[in-house]
Amino acid sequence: MSDVKNKLATKNENTWCPGCTNFLILESAKRAIAKLIEEGSKQEDFAMATGIGCHAKMFDYLNISGIYGLHGRVIPTCLGMKLGNPNLKVLGFAGDGDTYAEGMAHFIHVARYNPDMTLIVHDNQNFSLTTGQATPTSQVGYKNKAKPLGEFNTPFNPIKLALASGTSFIARCDSKDMMHMAEILEKAMKHKGFSFVEIIQDCAIFNKGNKGKDELMYKISDNSDSDVARKLAEEWNYNNEGGKIPLGVLYQEEKPTLEDKWPQLTELKEKKVSWKNK
Amino acid sequence: MRLNILIGGKAGQGINKVSEIVSQVLIRQGYFTFNYRDYPSLVRGGHNFNILALSEERVGSFESKLDGMVALDEKTIELHEKDLKKEGFVIRFDQFEGMGRNLNIALAGALIKILGIDKQVLIDEIKKQFDNDETIAAAEKGFESAESKFDLKKLDNNVVMMTGSQAVAQGAINSDIDLYLAYPMTPATGVMHELASKQLDNNLMVFQPENEITVVNAALGASFAGAKAMVGTSGGGYDLMTEGLSLQGISEIPLVVYLATRPGPGTGIPTYSSQTELDVALYGGHGEFPRVVIAPGDPIECIEKTNEAFHLAEKFGCLSIVLSDKHLAESEFSSDRKPNKNLVVKVKRKVPGEAIVKTSSYEHDELGNTTESGEIAVVNAEGRLAKYDKIKEECKKFEMFKIYGDKDSKNLVISWGSNKTVILDAIAGEDVKFLHILYLKPLSDEVQKEMEKADNIILVEQNVTGQLGRLLREKTGIKIEKKILKFDGRPFTSDKLREELLKLK
Ligand SMILES: Cc1ncc(C[n+]2csc(CCOP(=O)(O)OP(=O)(O)O)c2C)c(N)n1
Ligand code: SF4
């Protein structure tokens, strides 16, 4: 394992803050990818897109192909990679600002297209890289430099939205639990269709008011019942009001993927070629 | 001989079918045609009209006075009677009571008779398009009801008819396009429809995502993954894409953009034409990076220039913009010229799946790693500048401009895009030289030489500020004082343009 995993590292200097849990997300992603490589995938077959933000520095620390894209556009960039070569294993690393603010439309529509790709949202409930402004998942009352009066709006619940949009794989992880993340990321990448992994990634510097969730978290076994999924989604409302935070595969279902629906892409997949070599 | 015939009615009555049938018949008879489509932004009702020009010689415009009128409703007559010549003919809808949905076919039949073309040619065309007796009977009834007024003998010109949209699609297919992404927006939508209808036969894919932001970012993702990708849009959609264009600039992922314009700002006049987007085509997207902006003037050039756009994008990892407008995209042009030799476009770069390839919206080193180094920033900025020089060198292999008319004349008309064909019609036989600029960026150095040779320069554009004029002043230092600018969304008519040009000569 460690040899394969070492090849996934880069020599770039890491600029995350000391104590940032993005380090653990990086490590778990490497482990999950290494696992797939050991099982027969090629390192060259992986491609990623990242947004802009602290999360996006994954790009410089992970040695796979990719585009360090635009803020908010992780999903369309990944979607394009799948359109361009359906044989690629595509990963998107995005922030909560990225996904739920700037790029919200894509989050809903990609569930309909259901491309065989994985979206990982590093949800730290604030815009960290731009120094802590509120995002759509920040709790009410969160005071920051842009909103000294505090956030007025209730956070929205990405798990509920993902369910309502028809996302075919929905999971939630805690960024402090590296082994669990690695396990879930592997499942997400092995899922046939669009998989969404929401990682609660508390920032060491900003939005310290959203801490204290550890005792609320508990792990569930993989779920594929939609009624159960809806109840699980309701257990926590992202608003510092207690409740329980279920972690694990909250919902999974098999349905036709983008690649299944388009004959052109099905053909490329069957022949195991890209457009370039069609 | 040259005739201008207006065909008018409500949206949904089938006026396009009339001009299509008649044009096809005329083309088969060896005539040149030009068909202008004028329609408001609605689906049923209102008032639509086409003006079909026909000639024994090349024609690429219509005139302000009409030789005939085919009216599918009373309003057509009310609105356009003033433009009818004294001896002009009218074919009225109420001559064919009870024809129902075949009214347009009967009117087409009557028009063919007036033009003095054989009934059999008409019937052959109808049979090609419809396979039912009722339609054929309607065409025959129309034909029998009219009197011949002209005698259009068969000619041996070999003419094809095409819209700019069809031609851009053809140019993309000739370039072996893999993926076309677009969100519907008039007048760019024609290319999406055309390619979508041909996708399975040509092993390509047309994808319409949720918005233009996805269009451009997904196109870049796909191109990065090894597909030859093109996007299509008009002004508003282009604005939404500009951040993506800027990402193209730094990531150097090949991208072809088809930008078909209509009058803005805002939603403007969506189903009419303009040349208001040259500025944004040249400058849209933040940061400084190389790009190519090419504006074909007719469908054959659309085929050629779209192919060149793909070639340049792939060869240099650059942004190629093919700039058109509603007039070129949706009018039907006839031509007897064959396109230049097609360039084979191949993806030669390494793509994911074959190697680890990284690129970025951040300033980055050659491996794709993010950098904030001042030295690398300078090297990269200078690299982008140097790339533009190479692109410019490569473009010299292509027709970056063309000269028409009296090559020794000191009167120089300068224009670009879809004005080409109407200017050719307007200057026929006059002491005028016409410089049609195809490459707006890079601009050929020859353009300045041509301008310096002239005593009298007249700029023709379809916008209010003379965008090409400003570009030429920036590049050559020469300010063009005489301008013919039109910005009502309607195309120039060749006779009126001729009058205006002769006044300024
Ligand atoms: C179009 C655009 N708007 C704004 C920005 C500035 N910006 C950079 S990072 C960022 C926020 C990132 O927040 P998030 O996505 O939550 O990532 P985090 O830093 O928290 O990981 C913003 C707004 C940008 N780069 N692009
Ligand atoms: S600001 Fe927060 S999210 Fe960003 S690197 Fe520091 S700890 Fe991590």
PDB file of C-alpha atoms in Angstrom, chain A residues 7 10 12 42-48 51-53 58-71 73 75-85 88 102 105-107 109-110 113 129 258 262-265 267 274-278, chain B residues 176-179 181 199-200 202-211 213-215 217-228 243-244 247 251 253 286 347-362 365 368-371:
ATOM      1  CA  LYS A   7       3.293   7.916  -5.590  1.00  0.00           C
ATOM      2  CA  THR A  10       3.715  15.589  -4.435  1.00  0.00           C
ATOM      3  CA  ASN A  12       4.745  20.832  -2.990  1.00  0.00           C
ATOM      4  CA  LYS A  42      -4.112   2.939 -13.067  1.00  0.00           C
ATOM      5  CA  GLN A  43      -2.966   6.120 -11.387  1.00  0.00           C
ATOM      6  CA  GLU A  44      -3.291   7.813 -14.796  1.00  0.00           C
ATOM      7  CA  ASP A  45      -7.003   6.954 -14.895  1.00  0.00           C
ATOM      8  CA  PHE A  46      -7.821   9.314 -12.037  1.00  0.00           C
ATOM      9  CA  ALA A  47      -8.626  12.955 -12.640  1.00  0.00           C
ATOM     10  CA  MET A  48      -9.791  15.651 -10.273  1.00  0.00           C
ATOM     11  CA  GLY A  51     -12.636  24.761  -6.593  1.00  0.00           C
ATOM     12  CA  ILE A  52     -10.916  27.742  -5.052  1.00  0.00           C
ATOM     13  CA  GLY A  53     -10.541  27.835  -1.282  1.00  0.00           C
ATOM     14  CA  MET A  58      -5.737  19.219  -2.436  1.00  0.00           C
ATOM     15  CA  PHE A  59      -4.821  19.827  -6.069  1.00  0.00           C
ATOM     16  CA  ASP A  60      -1.212  20.603  -5.292  1.00  0.00           C
ATOM     17  CA  TYR A  61      -0.799  17.752  -2.828  1.00  0.00           C
ATOM     18  CA  LEU A  62      -2.375  14.909  -4.779  1.00  0.00           C
ATOM     19  CA  ASN A  63      -0.473  13.448  -7.690  1.00  0.00           C
ATOM     20  CA  ILE A  64      -3.262  12.696 -10.138  1.00  0.00           C
ATOM     21  CA  SER A  65      -4.387  14.541 -13.278  1.00  0.00           C
ATOM     22  CA  GLY A  66      -6.671  17.479 -12.870  1.00  0.00           C
ATOM     23  CA  ILE A  67      -7.810  21.025 -13.315  1.00  0.00           C
ATOM     24  CA  TYR A  68      -7.476  23.521 -10.488  1.00  0.00           C
ATOM     25  CA  GLY A  69     -10.696  25.093 -11.648  1.00  0.00           C
ATOM     26  CA  LEU A  70     -12.796  28.123 -10.864  1.00  0.00           C
ATOM     27  CA  HIS A  71     -14.520  28.864  -7.575  1.00  0.00           C
ATOM     28  CA  ARG A  73     -17.295  25.170 -10.840  1.00  0.00           C
ATOM     29  CA  ILE A  75     -19.067  19.993 -10.686  1.00  0.00           C
ATOM     30  CA  PRO A  76     -19.239  21.245 -14.293  1.00  0.00           C
ATOM     31  CA  THR A  77     -15.511  20.721 -14.697  1.00  0.00           C
ATOM     32  CA  CYS A  78     -15.841  17.116 -13.484  1.00  0.00           C
ATOM     33  CA  LEU A  79     -18.932  16.602 -15.621  1.00  0.00           C
ATOM     34  CA  GLY A  80     -16.922  17.759 -18.622  1.00  0.00           C
ATOM     35  CA  MET A  81     -14.129  15.314 -17.840  1.00  0.00           C
ATOM     36  CA  LYS A  82     -16.676  12.493 -17.863  1.00  0.00           C
ATOM     37  CA  LEU A  83     -18.100  13.751 -21.168  1.00  0.00           C
ATOM     38  CA  GLY A  84     -14.573  13.960 -22.518  1.00  0.00           C
ATOM     39  CA  ASN A  85     -13.565  10.495 -21.381  1.00  0.00           C
ATOM     40  CA  LEU A  88     -11.752   8.344 -16.211  1.00  0.00           C
ATOM     41  CA  GLU A 102     -21.336  30.016  -5.894  1.00  0.00           C
ATOM     42  CA  ALA A 105     -27.284  25.141  -9.582  1.00  0.00           C
ATOM     43  CA  HIS A 106     -24.735  22.521 -10.585  1.00  0.00           C
ATOM     44  CA  PHE A 107     -25.207  20.568  -7.349  1.00  0.00           C
ATOM     45  CA  HIS A 109     -28.510  19.270 -11.843  1.00  0.00           C
ATOM     46  CA  VAL A 110     -25.606  16.903 -11.612  1.00  0.00           C
ATOM     47  CA  TYR A 113     -27.335  13.649 -15.072  1.00  0.00           C
ATOM     48  CA  LEU A 129      -9.661  31.193   2.448  1.00  0.00           C
ATOM     49  CA  LEU A 258     -24.858   9.669 -17.722  1.00  0.00           C
ATOM     50  CA  TRP A 262     -25.796   8.492 -23.926  1.00  0.00           C
ATOM     51  CA  PRO A 263     -25.009   5.904 -26.625  1.00  0.00           C
ATOM     52  CA  GLN A 264     -21.879   7.828 -27.626  1.00  0.00           C
ATOM     53  CA  LEU A 265     -20.445   7.525 -24.120  1.00  0.00           C
ATOM     54  CA  GLU A 267     -19.576   3.092 -26.837  1.00  0.00           C
ATOM     55  CA  SER A 274     -11.452   8.294 -25.098  1.00  0.00           C
ATOM     56  CA  TRP A 275     -12.687  10.582 -27.871  1.00  0.00           C
ATOM     57  CA  LYS A 276      -9.039  11.095 -28.707  1.00  0.00           C
ATOM     58  CA  ASN A 277      -8.609   7.468 -29.743  1.00  0.00           C
ATOM     59  CA  LYS A 278     -12.164   6.721 -30.824  1.00  0.00           C
TER      60      LYS A 278
ATOM     61  CA  ASP B 176     -13.976  15.981 -36.370  1.00  0.00           C
ATOM     62  CA  ILE B 177     -15.668  17.682 -33.421  1.00  0.00           C
ATOM     63  CA  ASP B 178     -16.424  15.354 -30.493  1.00  0.00           C
ATOM     64  CA  LEU B 179     -18.540  17.490 -28.223  1.00  0.00           C
ATOM     65  CA  LEU B 181     -22.144  22.161 -25.591  1.00  0.00           C
ATOM     66  CA  GLN B 199     -24.712  13.549 -33.863  1.00  0.00           C
ATOM     67  CA  LEU B 200     -25.159   9.807 -34.189  1.00  0.00           C
ATOM     68  CA  ASN B 202     -21.063  11.690 -37.223  1.00  0.00           C
ATOM     69  CA  ASN B 203     -19.945  10.157 -33.945  1.00  0.00           C
ATOM     70  CA  LEU B 204     -20.195  13.335 -31.928  1.00  0.00           C
ATOM     71  CA  MET B 205     -22.270  14.417 -28.977  1.00  0.00           C
ATOM     72  CA  VAL B 206     -24.399  17.478 -28.281  1.00  0.00           C
ATOM     73  CA  PHE B 207     -25.042  18.239 -24.628  1.00  0.00           C
ATOM     74  CA  GLN B 208     -27.300  20.946 -23.231  1.00  0.00           C
ATOM     75  CA  PRO B 209     -26.566  21.465 -19.527  1.00  0.00           C
ATOM     76  CA  GLU B 210     -28.274  23.727 -17.006  1.00  0.00           C
ATOM     77  CA  ASN B 211     -26.608  27.016 -17.978  1.00  0.00           C
ATOM     78  CA  ILE B 213     -21.461  28.527 -16.905  1.00  0.00           C
ATOM     79  CA  THR B 214     -21.654  24.765 -17.034  1.00  0.00           C
ATOM     80  CA  VAL B 215     -21.355  24.869 -20.815  1.00  0.00           C
ATOM     81  CA  ASN B 217     -16.519  24.771 -17.680  1.00  0.00           C
ATOM     82  CA  ALA B 218     -17.678  21.354 -18.867  1.00  0.00           C
ATOM     83  CA  ALA B 219     -16.251  22.073 -22.331  1.00  0.00           C
ATOM     84  CA  LEU B 220     -12.899  22.824 -20.730  1.00  0.00           C
ATOM     85  CA  GLY B 221     -13.128  19.654 -18.635  1.00  0.00           C
ATOM     86  CA  ALA B 222     -13.936  17.616 -21.720  1.00  0.00           C
ATOM     87  CA  SER B 223     -11.241  19.209 -23.844  1.00  0.00           C
ATOM     88  CA  PHE B 224      -8.744  18.597 -21.057  1.00  0.00           C
ATOM     89  CA  ALA B 225      -9.808  14.937 -21.117  1.00  0.00           C
ATOM     90  CA  GLY B 226      -9.041  14.767 -24.858  1.00  0.00           C
ATOM     91  CA  ALA B 227     -12.253  15.703 -26.664  1.00  0.00           C
ATOM     92  CA  LYS B 228     -12.446  18.352 -29.366  1.00  0.00           C
ATOM     93  CA  GLU B 243     -14.841  33.669 -16.450  1.00  0.00           C
ATOM     94  CA  GLY B 244     -14.422  30.325 -18.189  1.00  0.00           C
ATOM     95  CA  LEU B 247      -9.679  30.036 -17.255  1.00  0.00           C
ATOM     96  CA  SER B 251      -4.974  26.693 -18.343  1.00  0.00           C
ATOM     97  CA  ILE B 253      -6.974  23.981 -22.683  1.00  0.00           C
ATOM     98  CA  HIS B 286     -10.214  39.058 -17.253  1.00  0.00           C
ATOM     99  CA  VAL B 347      -5.444  15.874 -30.502  1.00  0.00           C
ATOM    100  CA  LYS B 348      -1.735  15.248 -30.082  1.00  0.00           C
ATOM    101  CA  ARG B 349      -1.223  16.395 -26.510  1.00  0.00           C
ATOM    102  CA  LYS B 350      -1.073  13.940 -23.608  1.00  0.00           C
ATOM    103  CA  VAL B 351      -4.383  13.583 -21.820  1.00  0.00           C
ATOM    104  CA  PRO B 352      -5.497  11.982 -18.541  1.00  0.00           C
ATOM    105  CA  GLY B 353      -5.685   8.234 -18.900  1.00  0.00           C
ATOM    106  CA  GLU B 354      -2.330   8.310 -20.706  1.00  0.00           C
ATOM    107  CA  ALA B 355      -0.314  10.377 -18.261  1.00  0.00           C
ATOM    108  CA  ILE B 356      -0.662  12.594 -15.226  1.00  0.00           C
ATOM    109  CA  VAL B 357      -1.568  15.984 -16.628  1.00  0.00           C
ATOM    110  CA  LYS B 358      -2.305  19.006 -14.504  1.00  0.00           C
ATOM    111  CA  THR B 359      -3.426  22.472 -15.352  1.00  0.00           C
ATOM    112  CA  SER B 360      -4.759  25.302 -13.307  1.00  0.00           C
ATOM    113  CA  SER B 361      -6.645  28.537 -12.985  1.00  0.00           C
ATOM    114  CA  TYR B 362      -3.818  29.691 -10.750  1.00  0.00           C
ATOM    115  CA  ASP B 365       4.682  25.946 -13.202  1.00  0.00           C
ATOM    116  CA  GLY B 368       0.653  22.487 -13.119  1.00  0.00           C
ATOM    117  CA  ASN B 369       1.704  23.259  -9.555  1.00  0.00           C
ATOM    118  CA  THR B 370       0.407  26.512  -8.113  1.00  0.00           C
ATOM    119  CA  THR B 371       2.907  29.303  -7.802  1.00  0.00           C
TER     120      THR B 371
END
